[in-house]
Short mmCIF file of C-alpha atoms and ligand atoms in Angstrom, two decimals:
data_model
loop_
_atom_site.label_atom_id
_atom_site.label_comp_id
_atom_site.label_asym_id
_atom_site.label_seq_id
_atom_site.Cartn_x
_atom_site.Cartn_y
_atom_site.Cartn_z
CA UNK E 10 0.00 0.00 0.00
CA UNK E 11 1.51 3.35 -0.97
CA UNK E 12 1.53 5.55 2.09
CA UNK E 13 -0.76 8.57 2.01
CA UNK E 14 0.84 11.78 3.22
CA UNK E 15 -1.36 14.05 5.26
CA UNK E 16 -0.57 17.46 6.72
CA UNK E 17 -2.76 18.03 9.79
CA UNK E 18 -3.16 21.63 10.93
CA UNK E 19 -4.13 22.18 14.55
CA UNK E 20 -3.87 24.99 17.10
CA UNK E 21 -3.33 22.59 20.02
CA UNK E 22 -1.80 19.13 20.26
CA UNK E 23 -1.65 16.87 23.34
CA UNK E 24 0.73 16.39 25.18
CA UNK E 25 2.32 19.69 24.15
CA UNK E 26 -0.49 22.24 24.44
CA UNK E 27 -4.07 21.48 25.38
CA UNK E 28 -7.20 23.42 26.26
CA UNK E 29 -9.73 20.73 25.34
CA UNK E 30 -10.56 17.64 23.32
CA UNK E 31 -9.19 19.04 20.06
CA UNK E 32 -5.68 18.60 21.45
CA UNK E 33 -6.41 15.01 22.45
CA UNK E 34 -7.58 14.21 18.94
CA UNK E 35 -4.76 16.05 17.19
CA UNK E 36 -2.23 14.25 19.40
CA UNK E 37 -3.65 10.74 19.15
CA UNK E 38 -4.82 10.47 15.54
CA UNK E 39 -1.38 10.70 13.84
CA UNK E 40 -0.09 7.85 15.98
CA UNK E 41 -3.16 5.69 15.40
CA UNK E 42 -2.87 6.31 11.64
CA UNK E 43 0.63 4.82 11.45
CA UNK E 44 -0.75 1.29 11.25
CA UNK E 45 -3.13 2.37 8.48
CA UNK E 46 -0.42 3.42 6.06
CA UNK E 47 -0.94 7.14 6.65
CA UNK E 48 2.06 9.35 7.25
CA UNK E 49 0.74 12.35 9.11
CA UNK E 50 2.68 15.45 10.08
CA UNK E 51 1.11 18.10 12.20
CA UNK E 52 1.61 21.83 11.77
CA UNK E 53 1.14 23.91 14.91
CA UNK E 54 2.09 27.39 16.14
CA UNK E 55 5.33 27.84 18.09
CA UNK E 56 3.85 28.86 21.45
CA UNK E 57 6.39 28.98 24.32
CA UNK E 58 5.53 25.42 25.46
CA UNK E 59 6.04 24.11 21.94
CA UNK E 60 9.41 25.80 21.59
CA UNK E 61 10.45 24.30 24.93
CA UNK E 62 9.29 20.73 24.30
CA UNK E 63 9.92 20.02 20.65
CA UNK E 64 13.24 18.32 20.09
CA UNK E 65 15.44 17.92 17.06
CA UNK E 66 14.02 21.11 15.64
CA UNK E 67 15.55 21.79 12.24
CA UNK E 68 15.03 25.12 10.54
CA UNK E 69 13.61 24.54 7.10
CA UNK E 70 12.59 28.03 6.11
CA UNK E 71 13.03 31.58 7.39
CA UNK E 72 11.21 34.79 6.50
CA UNK E 73 12.43 38.27 7.44
CA UNK E 74 8.82 39.46 7.53
CA UNK E 75 6.07 36.94 8.12
CA UNK E 76 2.82 38.76 8.82
CA UNK E 77 4.70 41.65 10.44
CA UNK E 78 7.84 40.13 11.98
CA UNK E 79 10.53 37.53 11.46
CA UNK E 80 9.39 33.92 11.21
CA UNK E 81 10.73 30.41 10.78
CA UNK E 82 9.33 27.02 9.91
CA UNK E 83 10.85 24.21 11.96
CA UNK E 84 10.53 20.44 11.71
CA UNK E 85 10.78 18.48 14.95
CA UNK E 86 9.46 15.64 17.07
CA UNK E 87 7.73 15.02 20.33
CA UNK E 88 6.59 11.69 21.74
CA UNK E 89 5.97 9.95 18.44
CA UNK E 90 4.58 13.04 16.71
CA UNK E 91 6.18 14.50 13.60
CA UNK E 92 5.70 18.21 13.74
CA UNK E 93 6.05 21.36 11.72
CA UNK E 94 6.26 24.34 14.02
CA UNK E 95 5.57 27.86 12.82
CA UNK E 96 7.86 29.94 15.00
CA UNK E 97 6.77 33.55 14.64
CA UNK E 98 7.58 35.19 17.99
CA UNK E 99 5.56 38.36 17.48
CA UNK E 100 2.44 36.19 17.01
CA UNK E 101 2.96 33.24 19.34
CA UNK E 102 5.62 33.93 21.99
CA UNK E 103 3.10 35.03 24.60
CA UNK E 104 1.85 33.96 28.02
CA UNK E 105 -1.74 32.81 28.48
CA UNK E 106 -3.33 30.01 26.52
CA UNK E 107 -3.30 29.66 22.72
CA UNK E 108 -6.30 31.96 22.27
CA UNK E 109 -6.59 34.31 25.22
CA UNK E 110 -4.49 36.55 27.46
CA UNK E 111 -3.85 35.67 31.12
CA UNK E 112 -6.98 37.74 31.86
CA UNK E 113 -9.01 35.46 29.61
CA UNK E 114 -9.56 37.99 26.81
CA UNK E 115 -9.15 36.92 23.15
CA UNK E 116 -5.85 38.14 21.70
CA UNK E 117 -6.91 41.07 19.51
CA UNK E 118 -4.84 39.80 16.58
CA UNK E 119 -6.16 36.22 16.57
CA UNK E 120 -7.24 36.71 12.96
CA UNK E 121 -3.65 37.35 11.84
CA UNK E 122 -2.21 34.70 14.21
CA UNK E 123 -4.27 31.89 12.71
CA UNK E 124 -4.25 33.20 9.16
CA UNK E 125 -0.46 32.90 9.36
CA UNK E 126 -0.80 29.26 10.40
CA UNK E 127 -3.12 28.47 7.50
CA UNK E 128 -0.97 30.36 5.01
CA UNK E 129 2.04 28.19 5.74
CA UNK E 130 -0.18 25.08 5.67
CA UNK E 131 -1.23 25.99 2.13
CA UNK E 132 2.38 26.60 1.17
CA UNK E 133 3.43 23.20 2.50
CA UNK E 134 0.52 21.92 0.41
CA UNK E 135 2.15 23.51 -2.63
CA UNK E 136 5.49 21.85 -1.93
CA UNK E 137 7.34 24.29 0.35
CA UNK E 138 9.00 21.30 2.06
CA UNK E 139 10.17 18.96 -0.72
CA UNK E 140 10.69 16.11 1.75
CA UNK E 141 7.02 16.19 2.68
CA UNK E 142 4.57 17.11 -0.03
CA UNK E 143 1.15 16.14 1.30
CA UNK E 144 -1.59 14.39 -0.66
CA UNK E 145 -4.14 15.81 1.76
CA UNK E 146 -4.27 18.88 4.00
CA UNK E 147 -6.49 18.20 7.01
CA UNK E 148 -7.62 21.35 8.85
CA UNK E 149 -9.01 21.20 12.39
CA UNK E 150 -11.48 23.84 13.56
CA UNK E 151 -11.62 27.53 12.71
CA UNK E 152 -7.97 28.17 13.54
CA UNK E 153 -7.05 26.13 10.47
CA UNK E 154 -10.13 27.06 8.42
CA UNK E 155 -8.30 29.35 6.03
CA UNK E 156 -6.00 26.56 4.82
CA UNK E 157 -8.56 25.15 2.34
CA UNK E 158 -9.46 28.74 1.38
CA UNK E 159 -5.87 29.79 0.61
CA UNK E 160 -5.39 26.59 -1.39
CA UNK E 161 -8.53 27.42 -3.34
CA UNK E 162 -7.63 31.06 -4.08
CA UNK E 163 -4.00 30.26 -4.90
CA UNK E 164 -5.42 28.72 -8.04
CA UNK E 165 -2.64 26.17 -8.55
CA UNK E 166 -2.62 22.39 -8.52
CA UNK E 167 -3.26 21.53 -4.91
CA UNK E 168 -3.64 18.62 -2.50
CA UNK E 169 -7.08 17.43 -1.44
CA UNK E 170 -8.53 19.13 1.63
CA UNK E 171 -10.52 17.98 4.65
CA UNK E 172 -12.07 20.28 7.23
CA UNK E 173 -13.01 18.80 10.60
CA UNK E 174 -15.45 20.57 12.89
CA UNK E 175 -14.82 19.90 16.57
CA UNK E 176 -17.19 22.60 17.73
CA UNK E 177 -19.63 24.75 15.75
CA UNK E 178 -19.74 27.34 18.53
CA UNK E 179 -16.28 28.67 17.69
CA UNK E 180 -16.36 30.16 14.22
CA UNK E 181 -13.38 32.52 14.04
CA UNK E 182 -15.29 35.70 13.14
CA UNK E 183 -13.35 38.82 12.25
CA UNK E 184 -13.86 42.27 10.70
CA UNK E 185 -13.82 42.36 6.89
CA UNK E 186 -10.77 44.66 6.87
CA UNK E 187 -8.65 41.66 7.79
CA UNK E 188 -9.02 40.30 4.25
CA UNK E 189 -6.47 42.73 2.77
CA UNK E 190 -3.85 42.16 5.46
CA UNK E 191 -3.85 38.36 5.26
CA UNK E 192 -3.45 38.07 1.52
CA UNK E 193 -6.92 36.96 0.50
CA UNK E 194 -8.57 38.49 -2.57
CA UNK E 195 -11.26 41.10 -1.97
CA UNK E 196 -13.60 39.34 -4.38
CA UNK E 197 -13.87 36.59 -1.74
CA UNK E 198 -15.98 38.96 0.35
CA UNK E 199 -19.43 37.81 -0.72
CA UNK E 200 -21.96 35.53 0.91
CA UNK E 201 -21.05 32.51 -1.22
CA UNK E 202 -17.44 32.72 -0.15
CA UNK E 203 -16.04 34.24 3.06
CA UNK E 204 -18.58 36.90 4.04
CA UNK E 205 -20.47 36.07 7.24
CA UNK E 206 -22.93 38.51 8.83
CA UNK E 207 -20.97 41.50 7.62
CA UNK E 208 -17.56 40.12 8.63
CA UNK E 209 -15.65 37.00 7.70
CA UNK E 210 -15.55 33.60 9.37
CA UNK E 211 -12.54 31.27 9.17
CA UNK E 212 -14.74 28.25 9.89
CA UNK E 213 -17.11 29.19 7.11
CA UNK E 214 -14.12 29.57 4.78
CA UNK E 215 -13.00 26.04 5.55
CA UNK E 216 -16.50 24.61 5.16
CA UNK E 217 -16.98 26.43 1.89
CA UNK E 218 -13.80 25.20 0.20
CA UNK E 219 -12.76 21.87 1.74
CA UNK E 220 -13.27 18.84 -0.50
CA UNK E 221 -14.64 16.89 2.44
CA UNK E 222 -16.10 18.01 5.76
CA UNK E 223 -16.12 15.80 8.81
CA UNK E 224 -17.26 16.23 12.35
CA UNK E 225 -16.65 14.07 15.37
CA UNK E 226 -19.86 12.02 15.58
CA UNK E 227 -22.62 10.97 13.18
CA UNK E 228 -25.35 12.52 15.35
CA UNK E 229 -23.54 15.86 15.48
CA UNK E 230 -23.14 15.68 11.68
CA UNK E 231 -26.95 15.63 11.49
CA UNK E 232 -27.53 18.20 14.26
CA UNK E 233 -25.33 20.85 12.63
CA UNK E 234 -27.43 20.77 9.49
CA UNK E 235 -30.33 22.30 11.43
CA UNK E 236 -30.63 26.05 11.92
CA UNK E 237 -30.21 25.70 15.66
CA UNK E 238 -27.31 23.22 15.66
CA UNK E 239 -25.60 24.92 12.73
CA UNK E 240 -25.32 28.16 14.70
CA UNK E 241 -25.54 30.25 11.52
CA UNK E 242 -23.85 27.76 9.21
CA UNK E 243 -26.67 25.19 8.98
CA UNK E 244 -27.68 26.32 5.49
CA UNK E 245 -24.15 25.99 4.16
CA UNK E 246 -23.84 22.52 5.73
CA UNK E 247 -27.16 21.43 4.22
CA UNK E 248 -25.91 22.57 0.84
CA UNK E 249 -22.70 20.56 1.34
CA UNK E 250 -24.37 17.54 2.97
CA UNK E 251 -23.07 15.18 0.29
CA UNK E 252 -19.47 15.73 1.41
CA UNK E 253 -20.20 15.88 5.17
CA UNK E 254 -19.86 12.87 7.47
CA UNK E 255 -19.33 12.05 11.14
CA UNK E 256 -16.38 9.99 12.40
CA UNK E 257 -16.37 9.29 16.13
CA UNK E 258 -13.36 10.20 18.22
CA UNK E 259 -11.43 7.59 20.15
CA UNK E 260 -9.18 8.07 23.14
CA UNK E 261 -5.54 7.13 23.57
CA UNK E 262 -5.91 3.86 25.46
CA UNK E 263 -2.25 3.94 26.47
CA UNK E 264 -2.69 7.30 28.24
CA UNK E 265 -6.06 6.20 29.65
CA UNK E 266 -5.31 2.74 30.99
CA UNK E 267 -6.29 1.92 34.59
CA UNK E 268 -3.87 -1.01 34.60
CA UNK E 269 -0.82 1.20 34.08
CA UNK E 270 -2.01 4.69 34.98
CA UNK E 271 0.74 6.45 36.97
CA UNK E 272 -1.70 9.14 38.13
CA UNK E 273 -4.12 7.01 40.11
CA UNK E 274 -3.68 5.75 43.65
CA UNK E 275 -4.39 2.05 42.95
CA UNK E 276 -4.18 0.41 39.54
CA UNK E 277 -6.70 -2.14 38.42
CA UNK E 278 -7.77 -4.21 35.43
CA UNK E 279 -11.17 -4.83 33.89
CA UNK E 280 -11.57 -8.22 35.60
CA UNK E 281 -11.19 -6.96 39.12
CA UNK E 282 -12.62 -3.60 40.06
CA UNK E 283 -12.14 -3.93 43.81
CA UNK E 284 -9.38 -1.31 43.80
CA UNK E 285 -11.82 1.27 42.50
CA UNK E 286 -13.06 1.56 46.11
CA UNK E 287 -9.55 2.47 47.26
CA UNK E 288 -9.31 5.15 44.57
CA UNK E 289 -12.74 6.41 45.63
CA UNK E 290 -11.50 6.80 49.21
CA UNK E 291 -8.51 8.87 48.03
CA UNK E 292 -10.76 10.97 45.82
CA UNK E 293 -13.12 11.63 48.73
CA UNK E 294 -10.16 12.83 50.77
CA UNK E 295 -8.89 15.11 48.02
CA UNK E 296 -12.34 16.66 47.52
CA UNK E 297 -13.11 16.87 51.27
CA UNK E 298 -16.00 14.46 50.95
CA UNK E 299 -17.23 12.15 53.70
CA UNK E 300 -15.56 8.78 53.42
CA UNK E 301 -18.24 6.32 52.53
CA UNK E 302 -18.35 3.51 50.03
CA UNK E 303 -22.12 3.38 50.20
CA UNK E 304 -22.72 6.91 48.87
CA UNK E 305 -22.51 6.90 45.07
CA UNK E 306 -19.84 9.38 44.04
CA UNK E 307 -20.66 11.42 40.93
CA UNK E 308 -17.71 12.93 39.06
CA UNK E 309 -17.47 15.80 36.57
CA UNK E 310 -14.39 16.82 34.55
CA UNK E 311 -15.18 19.73 32.31
CA UNK E 312 -14.68 23.14 30.91
CA UNK E 313 -17.30 25.32 32.60
CA UNK E 314 -19.23 26.81 29.71
CA UNK E 315 -22.84 27.06 28.55
CA UNK E 316 -22.24 24.14 26.18
CA UNK E 317 -21.56 21.74 29.04
CA UNK E 318 -24.93 22.29 30.81
CA UNK E 319 -23.35 22.43 34.25
CA UNK E 320 -25.81 25.10 35.38
CA UNK E 321 -28.43 22.33 35.10
CA UNK E 322 -26.38 20.14 37.42
CA UNK E 323 -26.35 22.98 40.00
CA UNK E 324 -30.14 22.92 39.86
CA UNK E 325 -30.10 19.16 40.44
CA UNK E 326 -28.00 19.42 43.63
CA UNK E 327 -31.08 19.03 45.88
CA UNK E 328 -31.70 15.66 44.19
CA UNK E 329 -28.07 14.63 44.72
CA UNK E 330 -28.39 15.45 48.43
CA UNK E 331 -31.78 13.83 48.84
CA UNK E 332 -30.58 10.64 47.16
CA UNK E 333 -27.56 10.43 49.44
CA UNK E 334 -25.10 10.88 46.59
CA UNK E 335 -21.86 12.88 46.53
CA UNK E 336 -20.45 15.15 43.82
CA UNK E 337 -16.80 15.83 42.93
CA UNK E 338 -16.34 18.45 40.22
CA UNK E 339 -13.08 19.43 38.53
CA UNK E 340 -13.49 22.29 36.12
CA UNK E 341 -12.61 25.78 35.07
CA UNK E 342 -13.95 28.46 32.79
CA UNK E 343 -16.98 30.66 33.27
CA UNK E 344 -16.44 32.81 36.41
CA UNK E 345 -20.08 32.74 37.44
CA UNK E 346 -20.26 28.93 37.31
CA UNK E 347 -16.97 28.63 39.20
CA UNK E 348 -18.35 30.80 41.99
CA UNK E 349 -21.68 29.00 42.11
CA UNK E 350 -19.98 25.61 42.43
CA UNK E 351 -17.64 26.89 45.11
CA UNK E 352 -20.65 28.23 47.02
CA UNK E 353 -22.40 24.85 46.65
CA UNK E 354 -19.34 23.12 48.11
CA UNK E 355 -19.23 25.56 51.05
CA UNK E 356 -22.93 25.04 51.73
CA UNK E 357 -22.68 21.22 51.60
CA UNK E 358 -19.44 20.15 53.26
CA UNK E 359 -18.72 16.47 52.92
CA UNK E 360 -21.27 16.09 50.13
CA UNK E 361 -20.18 18.42 47.34
CA UNK E 362 -16.49 18.83 46.55
CA UNK E 363 -15.16 21.27 43.97
CA UNK E 364 -11.71 21.87 42.54
CA UNK E 365 -11.51 24.85 40.23
CA UNK E 366 -8.64 24.52 37.80
CA UNK E 367 -7.21 22.42 35.05
CA UNK E 368 -5.52 19.32 36.45
CA UNK E 369 -4.70 16.45 34.12
CA UNK E 370 -3.55 14.20 37.00
CA UNK E 371 -6.65 14.73 39.11
CA UNK E 372 -8.77 14.00 36.02
CA UNK E 373 -7.32 10.47 35.99
CA UNK E 374 -8.07 9.91 39.67
CA UNK E 375 -11.62 11.16 39.13
CA UNK E 376 -12.14 8.56 36.42
CA UNK E 377 -10.70 5.82 38.63
CA UNK E 378 -12.61 6.72 41.79
CA UNK E 379 -16.00 8.09 40.72
CA UNK E 380 -18.89 5.66 40.53
CA UNK E 381 -20.54 7.65 37.75
CA UNK E 382 -19.41 10.47 35.46
CA UNK E 383 -21.89 13.18 34.51
CA UNK E 384 -21.88 14.98 31.14
CA UNK E 385 -25.09 17.05 30.89
CA UNK E 386 -24.13 18.98 27.73
CA UNK E 387 -26.57 21.12 25.73
CA UNK E 388 -24.61 20.07 22.67
CA UNK E 389 -21.56 17.83 22.43
CA UNK E 390 -19.79 17.21 19.12
CA UNK E 391 -18.25 14.02 20.49
CA UNK E 392 -17.09 14.31 24.10
CA UNK E 393 -14.12 12.38 25.42
CA UNK E 394 -14.63 12.18 29.17
CA UNK E 395 -17.49 9.69 28.80
CA UNK E 396 -15.16 7.48 26.72
CA UNK E 397 -12.50 7.61 29.44
CA UNK E 398 -15.23 6.79 31.97
CA UNK E 399 -16.18 3.65 30.02
CA UNK E 400 -12.56 2.55 30.10
CA UNK E 401 -12.24 3.16 33.86
CA UNK E 402 -15.50 1.57 34.98
CA UNK E 403 -17.21 4.85 35.91
CA UNK E 404 -20.78 4.71 34.58
CA UNK E 405 -21.63 7.67 32.30
CA UNK E 406 -24.78 9.73 32.87
CA UNK E 407 -25.14 11.89 29.77
CA UNK E 408 -27.58 14.03 27.83
CA UNK E 409 -28.89 12.60 24.60
CA UNK E 410 -26.99 14.85 22.18
CA UNK E 411 -24.21 14.56 19.61
CA UNK E 412 -21.46 12.10 20.38
CA UNK E 413 -22.93 11.33 23.79
CA UNK E 414 -25.94 9.83 22.02
CA UNK E 415 -23.63 7.79 19.77
CA UNK E 416 -21.20 6.47 22.37
CA UNK E 417 -23.39 5.54 25.35
CA UNK E 418 -26.17 2.94 25.39
CA UNK E 419 -28.97 3.80 27.82
CA UNK E 420 -30.05 1.22 30.34
CA UNK E 421 -33.54 1.21 28.83
CA UNK E 422 -32.28 0.76 25.28
CA UNK E 423 -30.12 -2.31 25.54
CA UNK E 424 -32.52 -4.86 24.10
CA UNK E 425 -33.89 -2.71 21.32
CA UNK E 426 -30.46 -1.90 19.87
CA UNK E 427 -28.89 -5.27 20.50
CA UNK E 428 -26.03 -3.45 22.23
CA UNK E 429 -25.45 -3.77 25.94
CA UNK E 430 -26.33 -0.90 28.23
CA UNK E 431 -23.38 1.18 29.42
CA UNK E 432 -24.99 4.14 31.17
CA UNK E 433 -27.87 6.58 31.48
CA UNK E 434 -29.07 9.07 28.88
CA UNK E 435 -31.59 11.83 29.45
CA UNK E 436 -33.62 14.15 27.25
CA UNK E 437 -34.65 16.90 26.97
CA UNK E 438 -31.58 18.65 28.34
CA UNK E 439 -33.24 20.06 31.45
CA UNK E 440 -32.51 19.96 35.17
CA UNK E 441 -35.64 17.84 35.70
CA UNK E 442 -34.63 15.18 33.17
CA UNK E 443 -31.11 15.14 34.59
CA UNK E 444 -32.49 14.71 38.12
CA UNK E 445 -34.63 11.84 36.85
CA UNK E 446 -31.61 9.99 35.52
CA UNK E 447 -29.66 10.65 38.72
CA UNK E 448 -32.49 8.93 40.65
CA UNK E 449 -32.42 6.00 38.21
CA UNK E 450 -28.64 5.75 38.53
CA UNK E 451 -28.88 5.76 42.30
CA UNK E 452 -31.35 2.88 42.24
CA UNK E 453 -29.09 0.91 39.88
CA UNK E 454 -26.05 1.65 42.03
CA UNK E 455 -27.67 -0.07 44.99
CA UNK E 456 -28.48 -3.11 42.83
CA UNK E 457 -24.89 -4.38 42.77
CA UNK E 458 -25.25 -6.98 39.96
CA UNK E 459 -26.98 -4.41 37.72
CA UNK E 460 -24.24 -1.86 38.36
CA UNK E 461 -21.47 -4.40 37.72
CA UNK E 462 -23.14 -5.25 34.41
CA UNK E 463 -23.09 -1.61 33.34
CA UNK E 464 -19.44 -1.32 34.32
CA UNK E 465 -18.51 -4.55 32.56
CA UNK E 466 -20.27 -3.52 29.36
CA UNK E 467 -18.50 -0.18 29.47
CA UNK E 468 -15.12 -1.81 29.99
CA UNK E 469 -15.81 -4.11 27.02
CA UNK E 470 -16.59 -1.17 24.71
CA UNK E 471 -13.89 -0.32 22.15
CA UNK E 472 -13.10 3.33 22.80
CA UNK E 473 -9.71 3.23 21.09
CA UNK E 474 -8.70 4.94 17.87
CA UNK E 475 -8.18 1.64 16.04
CA UNK E 476 -11.37 1.55 14.00
CA UNK E 477 -11.90 5.29 13.89
CA UNK E 478 -8.42 5.96 12.53
CA UNK E 479 -9.28 3.43 9.83
CA UNK E 480 -12.26 5.57 8.87
CA UNK E 481 -10.00 8.61 8.43
CA UNK E 482 -7.51 6.54 6.45
CA UNK E 483 -10.31 5.39 4.12
CA UNK E 484 -11.45 8.99 3.70
CA UNK E 485 -7.95 10.16 2.73
CA UNK E 486 -7.48 7.23 0.34
CA UNK E 487 -10.82 7.94 -1.29
CA UNK E 488 -9.78 11.54 -1.91
CA UNK E 489 -6.43 10.52 -3.35
CA UNK E 490 -8.04 7.89 -5.59
CA UNK E 491 -10.61 10.40 -6.88
CA UNK E 492 -7.78 12.63 -8.13
CA UNK E 493 -5.63 9.92 -9.69
P1 ADP M 3 -14.16 19.77 25.11
O1 ADP M 3 -13.13 19.58 24.08
O2 ADP M 3 -15.43 20.34 24.59
O3 ADP M 3 -13.69 20.52 26.30
P2 ADP M 3 -13.98 16.87 25.45
O4 ADP M 3 -14.76 15.97 26.34
O5 ADP M 3 -13.88 16.50 24.05
O6 ADP M 3 -14.60 18.32 25.64
O7 ADP M 3 -12.48 16.97 25.95
C1 ADP M 3 -12.12 17.53 27.15
C2 ADP M 3 -10.73 17.06 27.50
O8 ADP M 3 -10.17 17.95 28.44
C3 ADP M 3 -10.71 15.70 28.17
O9 ADP M 3 -9.47 15.09 27.89
C4 ADP M 3 -10.81 16.05 29.66
O10 ADP M 3 -10.29 15.07 30.50
C5 ADP M 3 -10.02 17.32 29.71
N1 ADP M 3 -10.45 18.28 30.73
C6 ADP M 3 -11.49 19.14 30.68
N2 ADP M 3 -11.53 19.92 31.77
C7 ADP M 3 -10.49 19.54 32.53
C8 ADP M 3 -9.97 19.98 33.80
N3 ADP M 3 -10.55 20.96 34.48
N4 ADP M 3 -8.86 19.38 34.27
C9 ADP M 3 -8.28 18.37 33.57
N5 ADP M 3 -8.70 17.92 32.39
C10 ADP M 3 -9.79 18.49 31.87
C1 GLC M 4 -14.63 19.83 20.94
C2 GLC M 4 -15.97 19.30 21.41
C3 GLC M 4 -15.92 17.91 21.98
C4 GLC M 4 -15.02 17.00 21.16
C5 GLC M 4 -13.66 17.65 21.00
C6 GLC M 4 -12.70 16.79 20.18
O1 GLC M 4 -13.97 20.60 21.83
O2 GLC M 4 -16.60 20.18 22.30
O3 GLC M 4 -17.23 17.35 22.02
O4 GLC M 4 -14.89 15.74 21.79
O5 GLC M 4 -13.77 18.87 20.36
O6 GLC M 4 -13.23 16.47 18.92
#
């Protein structure tokens, strides 16, 4: 099989820089693709953490003036990943996270920062690096959305392009004046090309010009074709439905492996879950919860944003207390939600525990020690924490949307679908429906054989990238074959 060469373009890549699931996907997919005959290299910006961690960096191109300052393209490696790093200090050598200042405000020049990334992606597509001329350029989310657009407007022979939507809510909207300064033609500013509600949108650009569009679950692929789910781009996605499909995410089962996890207190395998109780006891200590094996411990690991529906969980706290359950939440984001959760913890010592922050290590312990993991999202393109929960024997309680619908089998659904139940799903996404499924979960928790069955079915579910990477490989091969 001739290898297919793919240039992935992503603004965050685990384990180098991560703010959410996009990084997990961008970091795991290239490795999973190796066994499918796909040679993937990933282009990312040279943020300070990248410049610190990437080894063997070789300079392959320099520019005295790249979008307003000196720039270099480097090739390097990190933990099995082959990387291209765009080192442009005036754009990326900053504190804060990839998108916002330390105060949480979007960098005012984000348009230029991510246009620069896409510009070099297109140039690599045209052969800038002779040692790696890609057959396919695969752009992730709005930060890479201009790559298919530049390739289109360059009007030269070009590689095939794929645009993957990880989240419709982030569309990369900027003022129209940006067009001139990032080297796009002014004639692109019309509603059938880049124009979007009077400005431009990088995501729209990618969706308009990519040969294929994917998103991270089949249900989300349908949801985003509605006006509500499409968040302004539903019409465009309906028009391009024939090239749109959903491919579920996997998780890196080497990073998420309770048998070898260095971050949990007691390791365990799928056949013997007795050590979960010991992890639960440590978790209760760390979250200042009463030590009790009898109280079902509900875990949450999440960004705190409207998408994640965690305001609904606050409303369901009376049910949690009444049912004798405990809650351990690890999250950060929205200030108001942070404060409301902290207040809930103060008001209910021993019962509600909250850690505000981003803590990769604690996330592992939460998976290993929680009895159930709650994901009450209003929309969820795929969701990864429920997949980790399946692998750790924590039973997912999720809303019936997007990838949550596709990856969890509800306890009431098992027979109908022929699949075994792995958790609890609720709809509509309201506090009442969530409270209803918490009550159901509590009843099942106290029926030990029923609960074991849910855990066992979860542990037997394939959440790895194996099959899903194969779906991407087939997509790339199809595109290459269509051009031959
Ligand atoms: P999203 O990308 O929308 O945030 P996902 O479920 O796809 O949601 O991915 C979230 C990823 O980030 C998971 O790997 C999860 O474990 C991790 N994560 C989210 N919040 C935290 C946190 N506060 N601390 C540690 N890890 C977190
Ligand atoms: C996004 C989505 C999440 C998805 C992740 C990786 O951040 O919110 O549902 O799992 O991207 O695709």
